[in-house]
mmCIF file with all atom_site columns, C-alpha atoms in Angstrom:
data_model
loop_
_atom_site.group_PDB
_atom_site.id
_atom_site.type_symbol
_atom_site.label_atom_id
_atom_site.label_alt_id
_atom_site.label_comp_id
_atom_site.label_asym_id
_atom_site.label_entity_id
_atom_site.label_seq_id
_atom_site.pdbx_PDB_ins_code
_atom_site.Cartn_x
_atom_site.Cartn_y
_atom_site.Cartn_z
_atom_site.occupancy
_atom_site.B_iso_or_equiv
_atom_site.pdbx_formal_charge
_atom_site.auth_seq_id
_atom_site.auth_comp_id
_atom_site.auth_asym_id
_atom_site.auth_atom_id
_atom_site.pdbx_PDB_model_num
ATOM 1  C CA . MET A 1 1  ? 82.179  107.188 112.213 1.00 38.00 ? 143 MET A CA 1
ATOM 2  C CA . GLY A 1 2  ? 79.112  105.490 110.959 1.00 42.00 ? 144 GLY A CA 1
ATOM 3  C CA . GLY A 1 3  ? 78.046  103.730 107.765 1.00 46.00 ? 145 GLY A CA 1
ATOM 4  C CA . GLY A 1 4  ? 77.390  100.257 107.675 1.00 49.00 ? 146 GLY A CA 1
ATOM 5  C CA . GLY A 1 5  ? 79.355  99.817  104.326 1.00 54.00 ? 147 GLY A CA 1
ATOM 6  C CA . GLY A 1 6  ? 82.699  97.608  104.500 1.00 57.00 ? 148 GLY A CA 1
ATOM 7  C CA . ARG A 1 7  ? 85.842  98.883  104.348 1.00 59.00 ? 149 ARG A CA 1
ATOM 8  C CA . ASN A 1 8  ? 88.499  97.841  101.521 1.00 60.00 ? 150 ASN A CA 1
ATOM 9  C CA . GLY A 1 9  ? 92.206  96.915  102.126 1.00 63.00 ? 151 GLY A CA 1
ATOM 10 C CA . SER A 1 10 ? 94.881  96.623  99.676  1.00 66.00 ? 152 SER A CA 1
ATOM 11 C CA . LEU A 1 11 ? 98.213  94.813  99.923  1.00 62.00 ? 153 LEU A CA 1
ATOM 12 C CA . PHE A 1 12 ? 101.077 93.414  97.977  1.00 64.00 ? 154 PHE A CA 1
ATOM 13 C CA . ASP A 1 13 ? 101.848 89.723  98.121  1.00 66.00 ? 155 ASP A CA 1
ATOM 14 C CA . GLY A 1 14 ? 105.314 89.570  95.851  1.00 64.00 ? 156 GLY A CA 1
ATOM 15 C CA . ASP A 1 15 ? 104.383 91.452  93.023  1.00 69.00 ? 157 ASP A CA 1
ATOM 16 C CA . ARG A 1 16 ? 100.871 90.985  93.112  1.00 73.00 ? 158 ARG A CA 1
ATOM 17 C CA . LEU A 1 17 ? 98.435  93.918  94.465  1.00 74.00 ? 159 LEU A CA 1
ATOM 18 C CA . ILE A 1 18 ? 95.721  92.493  96.483  1.00 72.00 ? 160 ILE A CA 1
ATOM 19 C CA . THR A 1 19 ? 92.411  94.297  97.113  1.00 69.00 ? 161 THR A CA 1
ATOM 20 C CA . ARG A 1 20 ? 89.729  92.979  99.661  1.00 61.00 ? 162 ARG A CA 1
ATOM 21 C CA . SER A 1 21 ? 86.731  93.685  101.790 1.00 60.00 ? 163 SER A CA 1
ATOM 22 C CA . ILE A 1 22 ? 87.883  93.703  105.332 1.00 55.00 ? 164 ILE A CA 1
ATOM 23 C CA . THR A 1 23 ? 84.280  92.890  106.751 1.00 59.00 ? 165 THR A CA 1
ATOM 24 C CA . GLN A 1 24 ? 83.128  90.490  104.221 1.00 56.00 ? 166 GLN A CA 1
ATOM 25 C CA . GLY A 1 25 ? 86.645  88.677  103.767 1.00 54.00 ? 167 GLY A CA 1
ATOM 26 C CA . GLN A 1 26 ? 86.309  88.121  100.392 1.00 56.00 ? 168 GLN A CA 1
ATOM 27 C CA . PRO A 1 27 ? 88.670  89.368  97.626  1.00 58.00 ? 169 PRO A CA 1
ATOM 28 C CA . LEU A 1 28 ? 87.458  92.090  95.134  1.00 56.00 ? 170 LEU A CA 1
ATOM 29 C CA . VAL A 1 29 ? 89.782  91.225  92.510  1.00 58.00 ? 171 VAL A CA 1
ATOM 30 C CA . GLN A 1 30 ? 90.834  87.772  91.144  1.00 60.00 ? 172 GLN A CA 1
ATOM 31 C CA . ALA A 1 31 ? 94.563  87.508  89.534  1.00 66.00 ? 173 ALA A CA 1
ATOM 32 C CA . LEU A 1 32 ? 94.592  86.044  86.284  1.00 62.00 ? 174 LEU A CA 1
ATOM 33 C CA . ASN A 1 33 ? 98.356  85.613  86.182  1.00 65.00 ? 175 ASN A CA 1
ATOM 34 C CA . ASP A 1 34 ? 98.760  83.915  89.588  1.00 70.00 ? 176 ASP A CA 1
ATOM 35 C CA . THR A 1 35 ? 101.222 80.863  88.571  1.00 72.00 ? 177 THR A CA 1
ATOM 36 C CA . GLU A 1 36 ? 104.813 80.656  88.862  1.00 69.00 ? 178 GLU A CA 1
ATOM 37 C CA . THR A 1 37 ? 105.332 81.532  85.230  1.00 64.00 ? 179 THR A CA 1
ATOM 38 C CA . GLY A 1 38 ? 102.484 84.076  84.596  1.00 65.00 ? 180 GLY A CA 1
ATOM 39 C CA . ARG A 1 39 ? 103.671 86.452  87.461  1.00 65.00 ? 181 ARG A CA 1
ATOM 40 C CA . SER A 1 40 ? 105.883 88.304  84.934  1.00 72.00 ? 182 SER A CA 1
ATOM 41 C CA . ILE A 1 41 ? 103.686 90.459  82.318  1.00 73.00 ? 183 ILE A CA 1
ATOM 42 C CA . ALA A 1 42 ? 106.486 91.457  79.923  1.00 76.00 ? 184 ALA A CA 1
ATOM 43 C CA . GLN A 1 43 ? 110.015 90.541  79.407  1.00 79.00 ? 185 GLN A CA 1
ATOM 44 C CA . LEU A 1 44 ? 112.481 93.926  78.434  1.00 84.00 ? 186 LEU A CA 1
ATOM 45 C CA . THR A 1 45 ? 115.335 93.125  76.210  1.00 85.00 ? 187 THR A CA 1
ATOM 46 C CA . PRO A 1 46 ? 117.922 94.708  76.733  1.00 86.00 ? 188 PRO A CA 1
ATOM 47 C CA . PRO A 1 47 ? 116.504 95.103  80.458  1.00 85.00 ? 189 PRO A CA 1
ATOM 48 C CA . GLY A 1 48 ? 115.815 98.970  81.296  1.00 84.00 ? 190 GLY A CA 1
ATOM 49 C CA . ASN A 1 49 ? 118.060 101.240 83.351  1.00 86.00 ? 191 ASN A CA 1
ATOM 50 C CA . PRO A 1 50 ? 117.142 102.961 86.523  1.00 88.00 ? 192 PRO A CA 1
ATOM 51 C CA . GLY A 1 51 ? 115.934 106.129 86.199  1.00 89.00 ? 193 GLY A CA 1
ATOM 52 C CA . ARG A 1 52 ? 114.807 106.202 82.652  1.00 90.00 ? 194 ARG A CA 1
ATOM 53 C CA . ASP A 1 53 ? 111.120 105.358 81.459  1.00 91.00 ? 195 ASP A CA 1
ATOM 54 C CA . ARG A 1 54 ? 111.425 102.310 79.684  1.00 92.00 ? 196 ARG A CA 1
ATOM 55 C CA . ILE A 1 55 ? 107.600 101.330 79.504  1.00 91.00 ? 197 ILE A CA 1
ATOM 56 C CA . LYS A 1 56 ? 104.003 102.712 78.912  1.00 93.00 ? 198 LYS A CA 1
ATOM 57 C CA . VAL A 1 57 ? 101.220 100.797 80.205  1.00 92.00 ? 199 VAL A CA 1
ATOM 58 C CA . LEU A 1 58 ? 97.551  101.879 79.161  1.00 93.00 ? 200 LEU A CA 1
ATOM 59 C CA . PHE A 1 59 ? 94.978  100.275 81.617  1.00 92.00 ? 201 PHE A CA 1
ATOM 60 C CA . THR A 1 60 ? 91.354  99.711  80.678  1.00 93.00 ? 202 THR A CA 1
ATOM 61 C CA . ILE A 1 61 ? 88.520  98.045  82.130  1.00 91.00 ? 203 ILE A CA 1
ATOM 62 C CA . ASP A 1 62 ? 85.910  96.028  79.600  1.00 91.00 ? 204 ASP A CA 1
ATOM 63 C CA . PRO A 1 63 ? 82.229  95.241  80.002  1.00 91.00 ? 205 PRO A CA 1
ATOM 64 C CA . GLN A 1 64 ? 82.943  91.890  81.642  1.00 91.00 ? 206 GLN A CA 1
ATOM 65 C CA . ARG A 1 65 ? 84.808  93.808  84.166  1.00 87.00 ? 207 ARG A CA 1
ATOM 66 C CA . PHE A 1 66 ? 88.237  92.591  83.463  1.00 88.00 ? 208 PHE A CA 1
ATOM 67 C CA . LEU A 1 67 ? 91.163  94.772  84.013  1.00 89.00 ? 209 LEU A CA 1
ATOM 68 C CA . ARG A 1 68 ? 93.296  94.781  80.702  1.00 92.00 ? 210 ARG A CA 1
ATOM 69 C CA . ILE A 1 69 ? 96.580  96.105  79.943  1.00 92.00 ? 211 ILE A CA 1
ATOM 70 C CA . THR A 1 70 ? 98.712  97.358  76.912  1.00 94.00 ? 212 THR A CA 1
ATOM 71 C CA . VAL A 1 71 ? 102.406 97.662  77.523  1.00 92.00 ? 213 VAL A CA 1
ATOM 72 C CA . ASP A 1 72 ? 104.687 99.342  75.017  1.00 94.00 ? 214 ASP A CA 1
ATOM 73 C CA . ASP A 1 73 ? 108.705 99.491  75.228  1.00 93.00 ? 215 ASP A CA 1
ATOM 74 C CA . LEU A 1 74 ? 109.563 102.906 74.702  1.00 93.00 ? 216 LEU A CA 1
ATOM 75 C CA . LEU A 1 75 ? 113.226 102.187 73.736  1.00 92.00 ? 217 LEU A CA 1
ATOM 76 C CA . THR A 1 76 ? 112.064 99.459  71.050  1.00 93.00 ? 218 THR A CA 1
ATOM 77 C CA . GLN A 1 77 ? 109.162 100.981 70.060  1.00 94.00 ? 219 GLN A CA 1
ATOM 78 C CA . GLU A 1 78 ? 107.231 97.610  70.287  1.00 94.00 ? 220 GLU A CA 1
ATOM 79 C CA . THR A 1 79 ? 103.779 96.811  71.639  1.00 95.00 ? 221 THR A CA 1
ATOM 80 C CA . LEU A 1 80 ? 104.771 94.081  74.302  1.00 92.00 ? 222 LEU A CA 1
ATOM 81 C CA . ILE A 1 81 ? 101.232 93.134  75.231  1.00 90.00 ? 223 ILE A CA 1
ATOM 82 C CA . GLN A 1 82 ? 98.205  94.102  73.740  1.00 94.00 ? 224 GLN A CA 1
ATOM 83 C CA . ASP A 1 83 ? 94.798  94.254  75.674  1.00 95.00 ? 225 ASP A CA 1
ATOM 84 C CA . GLN A 1 84 ? 95.571  91.260  77.727  1.00 90.00 ? 226 GLN A CA 1
ATOM 85 C CA . PRO A 1 85 ? 93.317  90.792  80.547  1.00 89.00 ? 227 PRO A CA 1
ATOM 86 C CA . VAL A 1 86 ? 95.177  90.851  84.137  1.00 83.00 ? 228 VAL A CA 1
ATOM 87 C CA . VAL A 1 87 ? 92.641  90.822  86.956  1.00 83.00 ? 229 VAL A CA 1
ATOM 88 C CA . GLN A 1 88 ? 88.699  90.231  87.041  1.00 83.00 ? 230 GLN A CA 1
ATOM 89 C CA . LEU A 1 89 ? 87.000  93.048  89.170  1.00 82.00 ? 231 LEU A CA 1
ATOM 90 C CA . ASN A 1 90 ? 84.004  91.685  91.327  1.00 73.00 ? 232 ASN A CA 1
#
């Protein structure tokens, strides 16, 4: 099916999404929160309920190619995270 370009693959490692180039073997993203305490992005108090929207997440990419998130709690009307980088894109 032609093309000399590489193929990309995505997978989940626990709660992390990992995307990588299959032919080059190098990741296309670098997780910035890949620590035992950093894998949880936001704490919800009280916890959410299945079937009900609880958070709104806004994704942006800055000029340095960082994927940033803003997380709003729909129940408490609070911003839990404001413009935090979570992944650096290559």
